[in-house]
Coordinates of C-alpha atoms and ligand atoms in Angstrom, one line a residue:
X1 CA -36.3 24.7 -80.4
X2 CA -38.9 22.0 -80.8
X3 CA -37.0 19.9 -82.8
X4 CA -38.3 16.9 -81.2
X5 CA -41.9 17.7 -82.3
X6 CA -41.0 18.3 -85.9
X7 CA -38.9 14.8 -85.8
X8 CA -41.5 12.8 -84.5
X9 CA -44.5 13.9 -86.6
X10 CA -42.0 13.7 -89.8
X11 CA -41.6 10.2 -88.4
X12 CA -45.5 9.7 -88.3
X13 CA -45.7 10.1 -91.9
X14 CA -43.0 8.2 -92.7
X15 CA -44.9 5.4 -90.9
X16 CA -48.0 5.8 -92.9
X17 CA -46.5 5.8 -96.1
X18 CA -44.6 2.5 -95.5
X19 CA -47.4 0.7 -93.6
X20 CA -49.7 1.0 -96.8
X21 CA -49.0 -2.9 -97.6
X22 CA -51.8 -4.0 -100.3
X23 CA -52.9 -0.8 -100.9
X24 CA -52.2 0.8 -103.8
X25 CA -48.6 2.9 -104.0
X26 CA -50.1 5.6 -105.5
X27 CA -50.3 8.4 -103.1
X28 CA -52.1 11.6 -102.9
X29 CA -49.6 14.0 -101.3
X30 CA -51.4 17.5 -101.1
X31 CA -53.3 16.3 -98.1
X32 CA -50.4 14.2 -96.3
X33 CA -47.8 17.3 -96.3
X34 CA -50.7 20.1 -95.2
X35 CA -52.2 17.5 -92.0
X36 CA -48.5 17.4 -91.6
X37 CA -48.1 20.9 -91.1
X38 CA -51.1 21.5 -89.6
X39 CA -49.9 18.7 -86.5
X40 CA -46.5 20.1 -86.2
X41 CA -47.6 23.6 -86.0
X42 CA -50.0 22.9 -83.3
X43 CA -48.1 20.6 -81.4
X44 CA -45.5 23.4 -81.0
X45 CA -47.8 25.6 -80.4
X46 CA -50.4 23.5 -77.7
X47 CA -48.8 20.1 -77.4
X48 CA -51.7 18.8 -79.5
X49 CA -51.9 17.0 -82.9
X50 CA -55.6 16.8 -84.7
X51 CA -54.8 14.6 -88.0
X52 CA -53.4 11.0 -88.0
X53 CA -53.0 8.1 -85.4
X54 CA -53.1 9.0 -81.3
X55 CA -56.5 10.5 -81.3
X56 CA -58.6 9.1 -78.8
X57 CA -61.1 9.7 -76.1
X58 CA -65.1 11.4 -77.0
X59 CA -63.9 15.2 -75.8
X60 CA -60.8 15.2 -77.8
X61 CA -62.6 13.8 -80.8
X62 CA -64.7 16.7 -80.6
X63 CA -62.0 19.3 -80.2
X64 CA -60.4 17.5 -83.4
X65 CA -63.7 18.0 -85.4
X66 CA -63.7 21.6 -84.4
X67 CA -60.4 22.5 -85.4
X68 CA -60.8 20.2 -88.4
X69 CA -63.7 22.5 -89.1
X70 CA -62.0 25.7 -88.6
X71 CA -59.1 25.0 -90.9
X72 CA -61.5 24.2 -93.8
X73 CA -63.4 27.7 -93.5
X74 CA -60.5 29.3 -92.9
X75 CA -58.6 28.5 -95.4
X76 CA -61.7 28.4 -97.7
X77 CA -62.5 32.2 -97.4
X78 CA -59.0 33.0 -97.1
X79 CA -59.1 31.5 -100.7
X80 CA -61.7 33.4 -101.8
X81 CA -59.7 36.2 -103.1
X82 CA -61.9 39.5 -103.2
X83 CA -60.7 41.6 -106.2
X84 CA -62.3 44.4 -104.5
X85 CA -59.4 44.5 -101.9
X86 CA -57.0 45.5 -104.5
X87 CA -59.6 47.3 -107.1
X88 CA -62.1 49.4 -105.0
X89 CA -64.5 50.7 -107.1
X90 CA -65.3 47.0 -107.7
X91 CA -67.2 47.2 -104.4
X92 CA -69.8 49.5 -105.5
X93 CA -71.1 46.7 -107.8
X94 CA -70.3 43.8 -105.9
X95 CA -71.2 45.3 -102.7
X96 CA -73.9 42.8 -101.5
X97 CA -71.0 39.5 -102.1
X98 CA -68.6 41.5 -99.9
X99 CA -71.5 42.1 -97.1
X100 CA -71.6 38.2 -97.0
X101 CA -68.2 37.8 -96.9
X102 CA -67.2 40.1 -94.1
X103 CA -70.4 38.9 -92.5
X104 CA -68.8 34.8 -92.7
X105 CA -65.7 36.5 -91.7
X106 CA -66.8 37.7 -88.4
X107 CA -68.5 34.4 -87.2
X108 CA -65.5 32.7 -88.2
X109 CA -63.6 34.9 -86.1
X110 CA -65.8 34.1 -83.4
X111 CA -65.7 30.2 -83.5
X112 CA -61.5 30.6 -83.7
X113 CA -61.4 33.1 -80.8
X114 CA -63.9 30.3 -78.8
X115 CA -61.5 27.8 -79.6
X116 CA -57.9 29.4 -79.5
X117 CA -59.5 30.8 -75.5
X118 CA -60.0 26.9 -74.2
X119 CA -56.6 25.9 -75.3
X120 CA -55.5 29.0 -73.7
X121 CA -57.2 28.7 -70.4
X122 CA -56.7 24.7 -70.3
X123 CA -52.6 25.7 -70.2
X124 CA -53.3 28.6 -67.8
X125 CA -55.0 26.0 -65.3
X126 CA -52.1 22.9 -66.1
X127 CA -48.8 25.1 -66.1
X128 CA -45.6 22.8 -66.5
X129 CA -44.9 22.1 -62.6
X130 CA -42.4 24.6 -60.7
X131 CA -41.6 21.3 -59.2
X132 CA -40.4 19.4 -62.2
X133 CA -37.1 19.7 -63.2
X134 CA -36.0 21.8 -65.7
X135 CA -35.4 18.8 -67.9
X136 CA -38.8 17.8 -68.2
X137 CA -40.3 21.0 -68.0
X138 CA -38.3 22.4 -71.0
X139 CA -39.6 19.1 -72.8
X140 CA -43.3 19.9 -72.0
X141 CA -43.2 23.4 -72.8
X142 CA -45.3 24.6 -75.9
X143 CA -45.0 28.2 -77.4
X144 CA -48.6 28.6 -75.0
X145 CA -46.7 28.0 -72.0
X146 CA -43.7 30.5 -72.8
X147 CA -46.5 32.9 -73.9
X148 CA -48.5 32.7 -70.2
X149 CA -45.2 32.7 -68.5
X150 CA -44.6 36.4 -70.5
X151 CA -47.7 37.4 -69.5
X152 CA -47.2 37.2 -65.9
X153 CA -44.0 39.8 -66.1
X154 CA -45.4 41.6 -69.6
X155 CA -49.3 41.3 -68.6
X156 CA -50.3 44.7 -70.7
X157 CA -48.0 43.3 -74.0
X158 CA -49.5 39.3 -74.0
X159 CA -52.8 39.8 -73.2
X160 CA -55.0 36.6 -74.1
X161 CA -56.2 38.8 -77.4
X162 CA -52.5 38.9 -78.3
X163 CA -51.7 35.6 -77.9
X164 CA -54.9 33.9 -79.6
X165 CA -53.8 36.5 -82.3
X166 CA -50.5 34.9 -82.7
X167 CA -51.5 31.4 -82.5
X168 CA -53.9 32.5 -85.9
X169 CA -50.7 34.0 -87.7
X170 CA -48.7 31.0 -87.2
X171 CA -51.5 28.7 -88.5
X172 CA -52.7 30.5 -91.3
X173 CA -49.2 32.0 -92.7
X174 CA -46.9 28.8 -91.3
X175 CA -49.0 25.7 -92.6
X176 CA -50.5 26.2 -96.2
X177 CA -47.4 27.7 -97.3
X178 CA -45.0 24.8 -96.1
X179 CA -47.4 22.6 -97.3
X180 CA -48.0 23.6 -100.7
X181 CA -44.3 24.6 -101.3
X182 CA -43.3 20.7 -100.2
X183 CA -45.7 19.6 -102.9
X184 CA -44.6 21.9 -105.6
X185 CA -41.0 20.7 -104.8
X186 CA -41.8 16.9 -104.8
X187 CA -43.8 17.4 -108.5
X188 CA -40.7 19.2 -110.0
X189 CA -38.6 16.6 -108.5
X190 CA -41.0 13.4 -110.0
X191 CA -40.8 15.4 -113.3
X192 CA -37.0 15.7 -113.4
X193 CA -36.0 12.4 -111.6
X194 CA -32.1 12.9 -112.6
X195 CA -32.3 15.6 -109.6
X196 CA -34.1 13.7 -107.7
X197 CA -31.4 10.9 -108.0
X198 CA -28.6 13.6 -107.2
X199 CA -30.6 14.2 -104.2
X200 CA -30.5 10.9 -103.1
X201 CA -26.8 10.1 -103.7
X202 CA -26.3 12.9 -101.2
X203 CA -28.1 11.8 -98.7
X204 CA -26.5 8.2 -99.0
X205 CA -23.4 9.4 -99.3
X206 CA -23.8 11.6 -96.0
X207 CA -26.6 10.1 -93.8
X208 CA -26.4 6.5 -95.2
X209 CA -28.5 3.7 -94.4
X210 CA -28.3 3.4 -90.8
X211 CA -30.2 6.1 -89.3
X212 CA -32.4 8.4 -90.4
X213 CA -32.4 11.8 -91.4
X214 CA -32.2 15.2 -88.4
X215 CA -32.6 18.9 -88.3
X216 CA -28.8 18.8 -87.4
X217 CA -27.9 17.0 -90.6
X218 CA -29.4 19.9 -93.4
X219 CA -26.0 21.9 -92.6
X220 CA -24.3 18.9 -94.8
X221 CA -26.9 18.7 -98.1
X222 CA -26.4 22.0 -100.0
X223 CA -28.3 20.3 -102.9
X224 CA -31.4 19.8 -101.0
X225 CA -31.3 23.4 -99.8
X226 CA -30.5 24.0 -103.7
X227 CA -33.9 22.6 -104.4
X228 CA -36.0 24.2 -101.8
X229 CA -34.6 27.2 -103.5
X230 CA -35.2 26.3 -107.0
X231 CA -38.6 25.2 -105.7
X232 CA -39.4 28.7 -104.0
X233 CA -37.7 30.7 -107.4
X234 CA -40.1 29.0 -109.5
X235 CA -43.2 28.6 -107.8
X236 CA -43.4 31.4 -105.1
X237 CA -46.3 30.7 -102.3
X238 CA -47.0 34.6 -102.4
X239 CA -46.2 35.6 -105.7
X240 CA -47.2 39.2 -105.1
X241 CA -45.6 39.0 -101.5
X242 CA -48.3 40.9 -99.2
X243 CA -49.4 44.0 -100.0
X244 CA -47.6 46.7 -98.7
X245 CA -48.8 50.6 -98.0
X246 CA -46.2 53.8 -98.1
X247 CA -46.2 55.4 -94.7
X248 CA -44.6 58.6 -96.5
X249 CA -44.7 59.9 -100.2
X250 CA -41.2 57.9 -101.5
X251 CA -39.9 57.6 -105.3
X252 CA -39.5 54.0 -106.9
X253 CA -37.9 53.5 -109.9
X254 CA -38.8 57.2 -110.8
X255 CA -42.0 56.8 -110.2
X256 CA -43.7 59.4 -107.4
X257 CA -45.6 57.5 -104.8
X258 CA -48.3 58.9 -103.3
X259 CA -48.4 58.4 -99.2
X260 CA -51.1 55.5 -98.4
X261 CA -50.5 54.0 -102.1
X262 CA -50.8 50.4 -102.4
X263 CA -47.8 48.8 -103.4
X264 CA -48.0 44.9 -105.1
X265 CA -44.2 43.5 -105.6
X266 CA -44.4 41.2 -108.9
X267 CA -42.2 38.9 -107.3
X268 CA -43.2 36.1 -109.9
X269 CA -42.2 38.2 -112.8
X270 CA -38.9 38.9 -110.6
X271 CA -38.0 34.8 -110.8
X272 CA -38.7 34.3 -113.6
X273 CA -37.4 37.3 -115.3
X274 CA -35.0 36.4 -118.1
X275 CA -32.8 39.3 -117.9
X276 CA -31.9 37.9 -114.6
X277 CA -31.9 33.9 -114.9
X278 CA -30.6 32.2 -117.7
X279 CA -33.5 29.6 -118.6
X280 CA -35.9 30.6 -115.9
X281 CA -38.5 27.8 -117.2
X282 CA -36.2 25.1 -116.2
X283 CA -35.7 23.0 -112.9
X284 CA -31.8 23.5 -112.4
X285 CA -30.9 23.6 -108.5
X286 CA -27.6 23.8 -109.6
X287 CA -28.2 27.4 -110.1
X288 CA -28.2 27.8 -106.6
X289 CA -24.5 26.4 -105.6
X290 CA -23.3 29.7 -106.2
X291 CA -25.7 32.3 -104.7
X292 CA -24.9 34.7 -102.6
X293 CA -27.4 35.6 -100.3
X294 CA -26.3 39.6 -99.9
X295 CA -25.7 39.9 -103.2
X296 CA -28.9 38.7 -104.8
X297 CA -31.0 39.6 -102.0
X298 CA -33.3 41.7 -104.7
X299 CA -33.4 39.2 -107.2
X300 CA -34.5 36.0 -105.0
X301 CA -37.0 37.0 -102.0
X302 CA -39.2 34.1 -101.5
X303 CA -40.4 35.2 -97.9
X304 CA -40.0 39.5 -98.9
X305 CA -37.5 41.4 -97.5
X306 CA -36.8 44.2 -94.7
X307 CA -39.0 44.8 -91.5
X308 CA -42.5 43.1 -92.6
X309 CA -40.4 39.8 -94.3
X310 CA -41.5 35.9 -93.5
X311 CA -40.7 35.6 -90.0
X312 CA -40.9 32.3 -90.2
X313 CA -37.8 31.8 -92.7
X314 CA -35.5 29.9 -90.9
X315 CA -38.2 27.4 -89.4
X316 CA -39.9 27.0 -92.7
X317 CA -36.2 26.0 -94.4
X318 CA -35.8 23.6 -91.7
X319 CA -39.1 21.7 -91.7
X320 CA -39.3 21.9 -95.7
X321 CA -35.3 20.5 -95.7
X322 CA -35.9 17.5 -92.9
X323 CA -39.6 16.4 -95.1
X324 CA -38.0 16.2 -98.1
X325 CA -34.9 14.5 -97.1
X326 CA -36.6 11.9 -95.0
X327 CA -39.1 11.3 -98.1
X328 CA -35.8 11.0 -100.6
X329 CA -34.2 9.0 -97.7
X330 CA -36.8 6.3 -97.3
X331 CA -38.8 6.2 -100.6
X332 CA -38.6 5.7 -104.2
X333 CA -40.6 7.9 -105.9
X334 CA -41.8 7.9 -109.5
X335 CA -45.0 9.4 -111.7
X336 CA -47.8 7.4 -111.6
X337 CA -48.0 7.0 -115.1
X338 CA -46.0 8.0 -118.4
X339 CA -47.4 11.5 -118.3
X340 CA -45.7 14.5 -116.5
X341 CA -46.8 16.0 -113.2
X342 CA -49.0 18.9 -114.4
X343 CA -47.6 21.9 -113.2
X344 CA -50.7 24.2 -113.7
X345 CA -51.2 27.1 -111.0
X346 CA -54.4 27.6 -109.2
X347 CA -55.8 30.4 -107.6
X348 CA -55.9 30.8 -103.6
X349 CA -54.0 32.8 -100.8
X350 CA -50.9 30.5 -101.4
X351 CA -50.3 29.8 -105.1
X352 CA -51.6 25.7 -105.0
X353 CA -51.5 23.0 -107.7
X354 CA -54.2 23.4 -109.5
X355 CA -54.5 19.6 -109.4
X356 CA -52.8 17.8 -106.1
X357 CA -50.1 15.8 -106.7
X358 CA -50.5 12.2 -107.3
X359 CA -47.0 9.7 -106.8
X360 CA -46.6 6.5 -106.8
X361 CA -44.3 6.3 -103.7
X362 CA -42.2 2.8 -103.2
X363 CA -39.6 1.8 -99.6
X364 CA -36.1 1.7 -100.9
X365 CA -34.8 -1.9 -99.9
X366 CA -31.8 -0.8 -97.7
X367 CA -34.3 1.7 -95.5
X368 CA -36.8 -1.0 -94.7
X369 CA -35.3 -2.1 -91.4
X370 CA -35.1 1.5 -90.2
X371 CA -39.0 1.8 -91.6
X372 CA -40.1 -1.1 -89.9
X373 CA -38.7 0.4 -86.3
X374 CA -40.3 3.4 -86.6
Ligands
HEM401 C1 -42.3 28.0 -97.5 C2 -42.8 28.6 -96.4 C3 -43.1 30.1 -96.3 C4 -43.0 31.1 -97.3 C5 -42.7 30.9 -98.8 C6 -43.4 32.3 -96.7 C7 -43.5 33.6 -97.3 C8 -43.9 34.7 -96.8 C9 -44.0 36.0 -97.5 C10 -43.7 36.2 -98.9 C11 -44.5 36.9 -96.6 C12 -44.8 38.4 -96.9 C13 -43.5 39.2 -96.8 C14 -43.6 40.6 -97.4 O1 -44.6 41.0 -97.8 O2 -42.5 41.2 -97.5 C15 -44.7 36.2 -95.3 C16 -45.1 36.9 -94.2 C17 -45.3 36.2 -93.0 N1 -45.0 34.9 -92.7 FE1 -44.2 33.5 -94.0 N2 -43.7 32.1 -95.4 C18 -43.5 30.8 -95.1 C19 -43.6 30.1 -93.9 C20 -43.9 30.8 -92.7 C21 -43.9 30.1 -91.4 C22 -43.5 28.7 -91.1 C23 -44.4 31.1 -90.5 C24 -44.6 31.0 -89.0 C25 -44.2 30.1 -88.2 C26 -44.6 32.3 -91.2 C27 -45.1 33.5 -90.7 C28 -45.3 34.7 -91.4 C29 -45.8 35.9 -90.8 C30 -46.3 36.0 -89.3 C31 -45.8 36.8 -91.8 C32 -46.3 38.3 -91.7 C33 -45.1 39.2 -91.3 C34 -45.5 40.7 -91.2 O3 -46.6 41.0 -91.8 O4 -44.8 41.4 -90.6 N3 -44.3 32.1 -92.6 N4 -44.3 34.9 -95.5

């Protein structure tokens, strides 16, 4: 669903990184691949994109600063981890810091309720036609539209609260996280280029030269979905997965656990455990060829497990599988200098490069005609 949106803003980046002639090829990625996510997100979700080319017009220039806005706040007291959420007593001394940081909290609510409402009401008043056929309806429809149209049979179930609500969750647990994992899978690919060839010689040998990379085509490059997983085994986006609560007093691994006891799965320690991997510390996506996803289902859970795991899996594997194949289709891409890619974690809601990544990022000869129509 949507596929078209996800092509064509995949596309828009592909542009910009080939129409960079005389600037330097040094890129910096970590921006590129969260706008990226940010614009297919909302697109899917409004029909709207708020980074990049296509932005015209003084009202929608507005709107984009206000979102642009939003996302930075958001994402910057979403960063702000506060220790006391997961030690208590640490509130007693640092009760004042929390005070300001509910108190941010709530006007940020505020301006993201203001401005999730008018995308809401602007679809309400402009529904897709009942007079259009259902061609070009099903091509205009954004997740808002199928939303309102639930609310008119489900009215109590998607009320406006509910669906602003969802629009949040998708934004803040669908972009960052795609984002950051894309970045920490082009880094370990630049610091081990002989995968990073392998990769390619699949593609070439798959896709070839003539056309460019689809959703459709991920079912026939295992080794890419090898390296997403690699990628997600060694650098997690939620290391401790979210924290969970027991709902009844239950036993794990002989211990007693209390009902309403926090519960914080080590997840990192889990994928890089060496009882369970042999050389955890190294980049092998080979590892991955023979997985079994039943059978190792405790030992590899990237996006948790059971009722409260990632919704957003399959979507996630799909965008992170068509970015990184059309970036190993198109480009060459190298280190910017002699020295490796530092790897250094940094601290946030999703586990970031401490540093963004920098890569010097070069068309390959036989995709510049494709480039060049795009
Ligand atoms: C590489 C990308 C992603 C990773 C690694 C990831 C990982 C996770 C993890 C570890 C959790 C917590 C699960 C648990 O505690 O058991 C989670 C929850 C969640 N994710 Fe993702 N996620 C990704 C992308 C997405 C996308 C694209 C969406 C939406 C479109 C999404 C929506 C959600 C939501 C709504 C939850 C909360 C589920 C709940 O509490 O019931 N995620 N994700």
């Amino acid at each position: 669903m949507l596929s078209g949106i996800r092509l064509d803003e995949v596309r828009s980046l592909l542009r910009q990184l080939h129409c960079r002639s005389g600037e330097s090829p040094v890129v910096e990625m970590k921006s590129k691949f969260f706008e990226l996510m940010l614009n297919i997100m909302m697109r899917m979700i409004s029909g709207k994109r708020y980074y990049g080319e296509n932005i015209s017009g003084r009202e929608e220039q507005d709107q984009v600063q206000r979102f642009r806005e939003i996302v930075r706040e958001t994402f910057e007291v979403s960063g702000a981890t506060n220790v006391g959420d997961f030690v208590p007593i640490v509130n007693w001394f640092g009760f004042l810091n929390k005070k300001g940081l509910e108190k941010r909290l709530v006007v940020l609510q505020e301006k993201r309720d203001e401005f999730m409402q008018a995308l809401i009401d602007e679809h309400r008043s402009v529904r897709p036609g009942r007079d259009e056929d259902d061609h070009s309806q099903a091509r205009r429809k954004t997740m808002i539209d199928v939303l309102l149209s639930l609310q008119e049979t489900e009215a109590e179930y998607y009320s406006d609260e509910i669906i602003r609500g969802i629009i949040q969750v998708m934004l803040s647990a669908g972009t960052d996280t795609s984002a950051a994992t894309s970045e920490w899978a082009l880094s370990l690919l630049l610091n081990n280029p002989e995968c990073l060839k392998k990769a390619q010689a699949e593609i070439d040998a798959k896709i070839g030269h003539n056309r460019l990379i689809e959703e459709s085509d991920l079912a026939q490059l295992p080794y890419i979905h090898n390296i997403i997983n690699e990628t997600l085994r060694m650098y997690p986006i939620s290391p401790v997965l979210a924290p969970h609560e027991s709902s009844e007093e239950c036993s794990v691994g002989g211990f007693r656990i209390p009902r309403g006891t926090m519960l914080l799965v080590n997840l990192w320690a889990l994928h890089n455990s060496r009882e369970l991997w042999v050389e955890p510390d190294k980049f092998k996506p080979e590892r991955f060829a023979g997985f079994d996803v039943e059978r190792d289902r405790f030992v590899m859970m990237p996006f948790g497990s059971g009722r409260r795991g990632c919704p957003g899996e399959g979507l996630a594997k799909r965008v992170l599988g068509l970015v990184l194949g059309s970036l190993i289709q198109c480009f060459e891409w190298e280190r910017p200098g002699e020295d490796m890619v530092d790897m250094t974690e940094g601290t946030g809601l999703t586990m970031p490069k401490a540093r963004p990544l920098l890569a010097k990022c070069t068309p390959r000869r036989s995709m510049l005609k494709l480039l060049s129509q795009i």
